[in-house]
Amino acid sequence: MSEESNPSNPWSVLSTEAGNGTLELRPGALEGLINAANGVRVRVASVKKELSKIDSLPPFAALLLSAEALASRFSEKGRELGSILDDHITVLDDLTDTLFAAARHYRGTEEDSRVDFATLERRVSEHKGITENLADRPGPAGLTTAGDGSGNTYAHPDWNEVGNRRPEENHGLPTSLAEPGEVKFEPRGVRADDPENFVYSQYQTIITSITGGSPSMPIKVAQAASDWRWLAGELKETFDILSNQMTTSRSSWTSPNNNGGADRARRAITAYGTGTDQLNTNMKLIGDSLEYVSEWLYTTGVRLQQGDDYPPTRNSGETDDAYRQRKEEAAVRNYVRAMQEVYVPGVEATDQVIAVLPDPIPPTTAQVPGPGGPGPGTAAGPGPGPGTSAAQLAAMQSAQQQSEQQRKALEAAQRQAQLDAQRRAAEQQQQQQQQAAQQAAQQAAQQLAQQAQQAAQQLAQQAQQLGQQVAGAAQQAAQQAAQQAALAGLPGMPNMSDAAKKLESALAKGGGGPGGSAGGLGAAKSNAGQNLDKASKLFPRAQTNAVTAATGARAGLAAGQGMAGSPMGGMPMGGPGAAQGGQQKEHKRADYLDSTEHLEEALGDAPVVAKPVVEQ
């Protein structure tokens, strides 16, 4: 740390004075101071190795931006402590340089000047970069196995329903934070999330992030609280040794020219001790704040878990989906109530009690005299009087405080801007996810509707085809029934066997005797022909046999009978039959004419008769 970057560092100024010979230290006090400073150097380096336990805390809960932001503030405090410890190393370097320079310029007795500077300087060099083992790390802070209504029997933080505490209990804050005295806290930077912005599934993620894991998040926070107190105690041990050693050496500082250098050294010693004490106190207060977080975070997790313990009664006939939705809605109401009574006030209260870690450079300075002192024979110029030095000190303290406040205000504004940006990004991402889910649901619904429409069209087509097939079958059955009815209702239509017999009888009568008239034969032929025509329409195979039979009959008629209507129609034409008219015998009917052997072949197969489908 240079004088230009830290003008309030008194030891860099005092080192210059000692180098000019205007500040002296009795050599007998040098070794004790060097050894104490080396001890602090080693302890500070050892503590820095353990800062990873406190400078990178995970978010206290998932999905809650305020839980992440609050954890980030505490992690930032751990990183800030690392910078402060680096500054302490720089202060120790300036202090060591001041001690050696002031002891070398000491102009006292010979006994006081017998010091092995080379050995002490080598010892300082050897202690740079050395670390040591710290005391055993304690376990999580503030755990208890006392019953708290949650049923947990393992060690857990104290139950702390922050929002339900009485006003005089200050939201359940410990006394060290509720009544901090002159301790300064960081400006606010975190705002609690609105519990109503989360749905059932998101609350399940939040509950798991708080209560799940081994150890759970409240136990991890309690361990961080213990780590802050542990490291504070380790630093205090060596800081106290150095402060006591510096206090013992107050009388060993002198200013040969009475320029106030010794007084400034004594004030720097006092300020250094005060600064290390304040650092220790505020580190422990940060541990108290983290233990407070572990309490209300543990209580929040238990209360959220109990949100599902009292589901509503299922209604008669209620579907599984409807009942599940009612259960989730009832659970969310319980979740919101738990968050409002514990988590939200816990975040708000904690954010206001994060202690400021003091800088190692105390607000004291010293004027650096010019090279060389007043020459002999000249009066020394008047040094700054007590009133002037006090005024300058107050002015510089005020300026430093204003600068520090401005810096912290700027850092707070930057943190808030970063949190706002993260919150907006998370909200935008959530909206995009919801829109994507809605689009996917719409597409799925459209696909289902299209599939349903296609299925309906296919069913309609199949139904139409089936209807057409049924109608065709019914029409065919109706036609067959109509044909049968028409056949049965023909007037004077005999059966085919009777018609054939009558035809044979008529033909026999026409060819047997001379008395057969042409008119009778023509009438018989006409009636038989009409019946055959009707039958041929219904029985096509019978038509061929009937025509064949009729043809044969006509051929026989031509051989022995004249044409109908001729004057001699009843007489045979000239020939042997006419000449032998007196000798003619009675005609005998052929036996095959009375045979029914080929009747079925002539008639053909009977038509298939089936009842219409409608009648069945």
Short mmCIF file of C-alpha atoms in Angstrom, two decimals, residues 247-479:
data_model
loop_
_atom_site.label_atom_id
_atom_site.label_comp_id
_atom_site.label_asym_id
_atom_site.label_seq_id
_atom_site.Cartn_x
_atom_site.Cartn_y
_atom_site.Cartn_z
CA THR A 247 1.35 -0.10 23.91
CA THR A 248 4.33 -1.24 26.01
CA SER A 249 6.69 0.63 23.68
CA ARG A 250 4.90 3.96 23.87
CA SER A 251 7.58 5.43 26.12
CA SER A 252 10.34 4.21 23.80
CA TRP A 253 9.45 6.69 21.04
CA THR A 254 11.18 10.06 20.98
CA SER A 255 11.34 13.09 18.70
CA PRO A 256 14.79 14.74 18.81
CA ASN A 257 13.51 17.99 17.28
CA ASN A 258 10.27 17.99 19.25
CA ASN A 259 8.29 17.92 16.00
CA GLY A 260 5.55 15.67 17.41
CA GLY A 261 6.69 12.50 15.64
CA ALA A 262 6.64 10.46 18.84
CA ASP A 263 3.11 11.61 19.64
CA ARG A 264 1.93 10.68 16.17
CA ALA A 265 3.51 7.25 16.58
CA ARG A 266 1.66 6.76 19.86
CA ARG A 267 -1.66 7.82 18.25
CA ALA A 268 -1.01 5.42 15.39
CA ILE A 269 -0.43 2.62 17.89
CA THR A 270 -3.73 3.39 19.62
CA ALA A 271 -5.60 3.66 16.33
CA TYR A 272 -4.20 0.35 15.11
CA GLY A 273 -5.37 -1.44 18.23
CA THR A 274 -8.79 0.16 17.94
CA GLY A 275 -9.04 -0.84 14.28
CA THR A 276 -8.19 -4.48 14.90
CA ASP A 277 -10.68 -4.62 17.78
CA GLN A 278 -13.41 -3.20 15.56
CA LEU A 279 -12.57 -5.67 12.78
CA ASN A 280 -12.88 -8.53 15.23
CA THR A 281 -16.20 -7.26 16.57
CA ASN A 282 -17.74 -6.73 13.14
CA MET A 283 -16.58 -10.10 11.86
CA LYS A 284 -18.42 -11.70 14.76
CA LEU A 285 -21.49 -9.60 13.99
CA ILE A 286 -21.50 -10.96 10.45
CA GLY A 287 -21.44 -14.41 12.02
CA ASP A 288 -24.43 -13.39 14.16
CA SER A 289 -26.29 -12.26 11.04
CA LEU A 290 -25.65 -15.58 9.32
CA GLU A 291 -26.83 -17.53 12.36
CA TYR A 292 -30.00 -15.43 12.26
CA VAL A 293 -30.40 -16.37 8.59
CA SER A 294 -30.01 -20.06 9.42
CA GLU A 295 -32.83 -19.78 11.97
CA TRP A 296 -35.49 -18.18 9.78
CA LEU A 297 -34.39 -20.20 6.74
CA TYR A 298 -34.82 -23.44 8.70
CA THR A 299 -38.21 -22.27 9.94
CA THR A 300 -39.25 -21.33 6.40
CA GLY A 301 -38.37 -24.80 5.12
CA VAL A 302 -40.36 -26.57 7.84
CA ARG A 303 -43.38 -24.30 7.37
CA LEU A 304 -43.34 -24.90 3.61
CA GLN A 305 -43.15 -28.67 4.15
CA GLN A 306 -46.22 -28.44 6.38
CA GLY A 307 -48.17 -26.73 3.60
CA ASP A 308 -49.28 -30.12 2.22
CA ASP A 309 -50.20 -31.66 5.57
CA TYR A 310 -53.88 -30.64 5.54
CA PRO A 311 -55.34 -31.28 2.07
CA PRO A 312 -59.01 -30.44 1.42
CA THR A 313 -61.68 -33.14 1.58
CA ARG A 314 -62.39 -34.79 -1.74
CA ASN A 315 -65.84 -34.11 -3.15
CA SER A 316 -68.12 -36.92 -4.28
CA GLY A 317 -67.68 -37.67 -7.96
CA GLU A 318 -64.68 -35.35 -8.25
CA THR A 319 -62.12 -36.44 -10.84
CA ASP A 320 -58.49 -37.05 -9.95
CA ASP A 321 -57.33 -34.03 -11.95
CA ALA A 322 -59.86 -31.70 -10.36
CA TYR A 323 -59.02 -32.88 -6.85
CA ARG A 324 -55.28 -32.62 -7.47
CA GLN A 325 -55.72 -29.07 -8.69
CA ARG A 326 -57.68 -28.13 -5.56
CA LYS A 327 -55.01 -29.72 -3.35
CA GLU A 328 -52.26 -27.76 -5.08
CA GLU A 329 -54.17 -24.50 -4.80
CA ALA A 330 -54.71 -25.06 -1.07
CA ALA A 331 -51.03 -25.90 -0.60
CA VAL A 332 -49.93 -22.76 -2.44
CA ARG A 333 -52.05 -20.66 -0.09
CA ASN A 334 -50.21 -22.24 2.85
CA TYR A 335 -46.88 -21.66 1.14
CA VAL A 336 -47.63 -17.99 0.62
CA ARG A 337 -48.64 -17.58 4.27
CA ALA A 338 -45.41 -19.23 5.47
CA MET A 339 -43.29 -17.04 3.22
CA GLN A 340 -45.05 -13.89 4.37
CA GLU A 341 -44.69 -14.77 8.05
CA VAL A 342 -41.09 -16.00 8.02
CA TYR A 343 -39.08 -15.61 4.84
CA VAL A 344 -40.02 -12.09 3.74
CA PRO A 345 -39.47 -10.38 7.13
CA GLY A 346 -36.33 -12.46 7.63
CA VAL A 347 -34.79 -11.18 4.40
CA GLU A 348 -35.80 -7.59 5.13
CA ALA A 349 -34.40 -7.66 8.68
CA THR A 350 -31.14 -9.39 7.75
CA ASP A 351 -30.40 -7.01 4.91
CA GLN A 352 -30.29 -4.15 7.41
CA VAL A 353 -27.80 -5.72 9.86
CA ILE A 354 -24.77 -6.60 7.72
CA ALA A 355 -21.87 -4.96 9.53
CA VAL A 356 -19.27 -2.76 7.83
CA LEU A 357 -15.74 -4.14 8.04
CA PRO A 358 -13.35 -1.33 9.06
CA ASP A 359 -10.30 -0.52 7.00
CA PRO A 360 -6.96 -1.35 8.62
CA ILE A 361 -5.69 2.17 8.01
CA PRO A 362 -6.76 4.28 10.99
CA PRO A 363 -7.78 7.88 10.22
CA THR A 364 -4.62 9.57 11.54
CA THR A 365 -1.85 11.31 9.63
CA ALA A 366 1.33 13.16 10.33
CA GLN A 367 2.99 16.02 8.59
CA VAL A 368 6.23 15.03 6.98
CA PRO A 369 8.98 17.58 7.60
CA GLY A 370 11.23 18.57 4.76
CA PRO A 371 14.62 16.97 4.35
CA GLY A 372 16.98 18.13 7.09
CA GLY A 373 16.08 20.08 10.15
CA PRO A 374 16.65 23.69 11.04
CA GLY A 375 20.28 24.70 10.73
CA PRO A 376 22.36 25.72 13.68
CA GLY A 377 21.89 29.31 14.82
CA THR A 378 18.40 29.55 13.41
CA ALA A 379 15.25 29.14 15.30
CA ALA A 380 13.11 26.30 14.32
CA GLY A 381 9.87 27.21 12.72
CA PRO A 382 6.84 26.77 14.86
CA GLY A 383 5.41 23.33 14.56
CA PRO A 384 1.74 22.66 14.33
CA GLY A 385 0.09 23.40 17.60
CA PRO A 386 -2.27 21.03 19.30
CA GLY A 387 -5.31 22.94 18.05
CA THR A 388 -4.11 22.92 14.47
CA SER A 389 -3.26 19.23 14.49
CA ALA A 390 -6.65 18.35 15.96
CA ALA A 391 -8.43 20.43 13.32
CA GLN A 392 -6.46 18.83 10.54
CA LEU A 393 -7.12 15.40 11.96
CA ALA A 394 -10.86 16.04 12.17
CA ALA A 395 -10.94 17.43 8.64
CA MET A 396 -9.13 14.44 7.22
CA GLN A 397 -11.32 12.04 9.16
CA SER A 398 -14.43 13.74 7.80
CA ALA A 399 -13.08 13.67 4.25
CA GLN A 400 -12.22 10.02 4.54
CA GLN A 401 -15.63 9.15 5.95
CA GLN A 402 -17.37 11.03 3.15
CA SER A 403 -15.23 9.28 0.56
CA GLU A 404 -15.95 5.92 2.13
CA GLN A 405 -19.68 6.62 2.24
CA GLN A 406 -19.67 7.64 -1.41
CA ARG A 407 -17.78 4.51 -2.37
CA LYS A 408 -20.17 2.25 -0.50
CA ALA A 409 -23.19 4.07 -1.89
CA LEU A 410 -21.82 3.55 -5.39
CA GLU A 411 -21.19 -0.12 -4.71
CA ALA A 412 -24.70 -0.51 -3.31
CA ALA A 413 -26.16 1.16 -6.41
CA GLN A 414 -24.14 -1.14 -8.63
CA ARG A 415 -25.29 -4.19 -6.69
CA GLN A 416 -28.90 -3.08 -6.90
CA ALA A 417 -28.59 -2.49 -10.64
CA GLN A 418 -27.11 -5.94 -11.05
CA LEU A 419 -29.90 -7.51 -9.02
CA ASP A 420 -32.51 -5.64 -11.03
CA ALA A 421 -30.93 -6.85 -14.25
CA GLN A 422 -30.90 -10.43 -12.97
CA ARG A 423 -34.52 -10.15 -11.87
CA ARG A 424 -35.60 -8.78 -15.24
CA ALA A 425 -33.67 -11.51 -17.06
CA ALA A 426 -35.31 -14.18 -14.91
CA GLU A 427 -38.78 -12.73 -15.50
CA GLN A 428 -38.16 -12.54 -19.23
CA GLN A 429 -36.94 -16.14 -19.28
CA GLN A 430 -40.01 -17.25 -17.34
CA GLN A 431 -42.30 -15.43 -19.79
CA GLN A 432 -40.55 -17.05 -22.73
CA GLN A 433 -40.94 -20.47 -21.16
CA GLN A 434 -44.64 -19.84 -20.55
CA GLN A 435 -45.14 -18.67 -24.14
CA ALA A 436 -43.30 -21.71 -25.46
CA ALA A 437 -45.48 -23.97 -23.30
CA GLN A 438 -48.65 -22.27 -24.56
CA GLN A 439 -47.56 -22.61 -28.17
CA ALA A 440 -46.74 -26.28 -27.66
CA ALA A 441 -50.16 -26.83 -26.06
CA GLN A 442 -51.91 -25.06 -28.95
CA GLN A 443 -50.03 -27.13 -31.52
CA ALA A 444 -50.88 -30.32 -29.66
CA ALA A 445 -54.56 -29.30 -29.51
CA GLN A 446 -54.59 -28.55 -33.24
CA GLN A 447 -53.01 -31.90 -34.04
CA LEU A 448 -55.57 -33.70 -31.87
CA ALA A 449 -58.41 -31.79 -33.56
CA GLN A 450 -57.08 -32.68 -37.02
CA GLN A 451 -56.72 -36.34 -36.06
CA ALA A 452 -60.26 -36.37 -34.65
CA GLN A 453 -61.62 -34.75 -37.83
CA GLN A 454 -59.83 -37.28 -40.03
CA ALA A 455 -61.13 -40.15 -37.93
CA ALA A 456 -64.68 -38.78 -38.17
CA GLN A 457 -64.39 -38.48 -41.95
CA GLN A 458 -63.14 -42.06 -42.24
CA LEU A 459 -66.00 -43.30 -40.07
CA ALA A 460 -68.50 -41.36 -42.18
CA GLN A 461 -67.09 -42.83 -45.39
CA GLN A 462 -67.20 -46.35 -43.95
CA ALA A 463 -70.77 -45.80 -42.77
CA GLN A 464 -71.76 -44.51 -46.21
CA GLN A 465 -70.19 -47.53 -47.94
CA LEU A 466 -71.89 -49.88 -45.51
CA GLY A 467 -75.22 -48.13 -46.12
CA GLN A 468 -74.78 -48.49 -49.87
CA GLN A 469 -74.02 -52.19 -49.51
CA VAL A 470 -77.06 -52.71 -47.30
CA ALA A 471 -79.26 -50.75 -49.70
CA GLY A 472 -77.98 -52.79 -52.70
CA ALA A 473 -78.64 -56.06 -50.91
CA ALA A 474 -82.12 -54.88 -49.93
CA GLN A 475 -82.85 -53.82 -53.52
CA GLN A 476 -81.78 -57.22 -54.91
CA ALA A 477 -83.90 -59.00 -52.34
CA ALA A 478 -86.87 -56.80 -53.21
CA GLN A 479 -86.46 -57.53 -56.93
#
